[in-house]
Amino acid sequence: MNGFAKIFASMLRSTVWVGQPWHVKLTWITLLMLADAEGNVWASVPGLARDAEVTPEQCEQALAVFMAPDRHSRTKAHEGRRIVEIDGGWHILNHLKYRELQTRKQALAAKR
């Protein structure tokens, strides 16, 4: 695996975390960990389910949550959707935004 994820404390207050069952949260964190530098996750549903240690049915439920509009999402782009299905897996829609956001903060801190 070549991915890594930056985990933000604000995720605890996101609509992915608040009020969602454990298998949705676990699948989300797994997607973040598996994402490549462009935010793509290359997996099948059974493979992602295995990595997340959820059932394929639970994985499909979680993916449906992430692909659905979320009017309460803090990120309004894409109507609050978090992922889109691509050939061979999924793309995390705001991956680059958060990767660059943290990088800019780190760069500012380094200048100080």
XYZ file of C-alpha atoms in Angstrom:
112
model
C 0.000 0.000 0.000
C 1.316 3.404 -0.936
C -1.238 5.733 0.636
C -1.383 7.751 3.788
C -3.916 10.094 5.332
C -3.772 13.315 7.239
C -6.318 13.067 9.998
C -7.879 16.325 11.156
C -9.533 16.722 14.563
C -12.420 18.472 12.799
C -13.394 15.092 11.324
C -14.885 14.238 14.723
C -17.544 16.893 14.084
C -18.206 15.958 10.465
C -21.373 14.321 9.241
C -19.321 11.267 8.302
C -18.546 10.792 11.979
C -21.512 12.213 13.888
C -24.489 9.908 13.859
C -23.049 7.334 11.468
C -22.648 3.671 12.407
C -19.179 2.295 13.097
C -18.880 0.556 9.711
C -19.317 3.882 7.879
C -16.618 5.516 10.001
C -14.264 2.575 9.577
C -14.786 2.459 5.816
C -14.104 6.212 5.569
C -10.834 6.014 7.480
C -9.828 3.009 5.368
C -10.535 4.920 2.145
C -8.356 7.777 3.382
C -5.518 5.423 4.251
C -5.678 3.695 0.863
C -5.855 6.870 -1.239
C -2.956 7.593 -3.562
C -1.477 11.077 -4.068
C -4.355 12.047 -6.372
C -7.063 10.833 -4.003
C -7.849 7.630 -5.894
C -8.553 4.380 -4.104
C -8.006 1.311 -6.251
C -10.110 -1.526 -4.863
C -13.189 -3.644 -5.337
C -16.019 -3.661 -2.816
C -14.923 -7.043 -1.400
C -11.298 -5.869 -1.224
C -12.183 -2.595 0.492
C -14.496 -4.451 2.871
C -11.693 -6.842 3.761
C -9.263 -3.971 4.421
C -11.855 -2.111 6.518
C -12.858 -5.322 8.312
C -16.535 -4.824 7.496
C -18.890 -7.018 5.500
C -19.319 -6.322 1.779
C -22.898 -5.243 2.517
C -21.710 -2.784 5.167
C -19.067 -1.500 2.769
C -21.685 -0.909 0.071
C -23.865 0.954 2.592
C -20.934 3.160 3.568
C -20.012 3.871 -0.061
C -23.621 4.887 -0.728
C -23.392 7.391 2.146
C -20.183 8.877 0.720
C -21.584 9.146 -2.826
C -24.883 10.720 -1.749
C -25.459 14.471 -1.422
C -25.073 15.700 2.156
C -26.771 19.013 2.811
C -25.107 19.253 6.237
C -21.567 18.703 4.986
C -19.135 21.495 5.818
C -17.776 21.164 2.275
C -20.472 22.432 -0.096
C -18.659 21.441 -3.308
C -20.218 18.464 -5.087
C -23.352 18.907 -2.933
C -21.428 17.477 0.009
C -20.562 14.206 -1.740
C -17.269 12.729 -0.616
C -16.454 10.242 -3.341
C -17.292 9.341 -6.914
C -16.933 5.936 -8.456
C -14.161 5.645 -11.056
C -13.060 2.730 -13.188
C -11.239 0.504 -10.716
C -12.323 2.160 -7.483
C -13.262 5.572 -6.110
C -11.964 9.127 -6.105
C -12.070 11.183 -2.889
C -13.419 14.513 -4.084
C -11.829 16.835 -1.513
C -8.553 14.931 -1.119
C -6.401 17.583 -2.798
C -8.053 20.425 -0.872
C -7.130 18.951 2.493
C -3.704 17.757 1.391
C -2.787 21.248 0.165
C -4.426 23.020 3.093
C -2.221 21.238 5.572
C 0.848 21.659 3.373
C 0.334 25.437 3.297
C -0.011 25.528 7.075
C 3.160 23.500 7.434
C 4.980 25.848 5.050
C 3.890 28.909 7.031
C 5.011 27.300 10.257
C 8.380 26.460 8.726
C 8.894 30.116 7.678
C 8.412 31.264 11.262
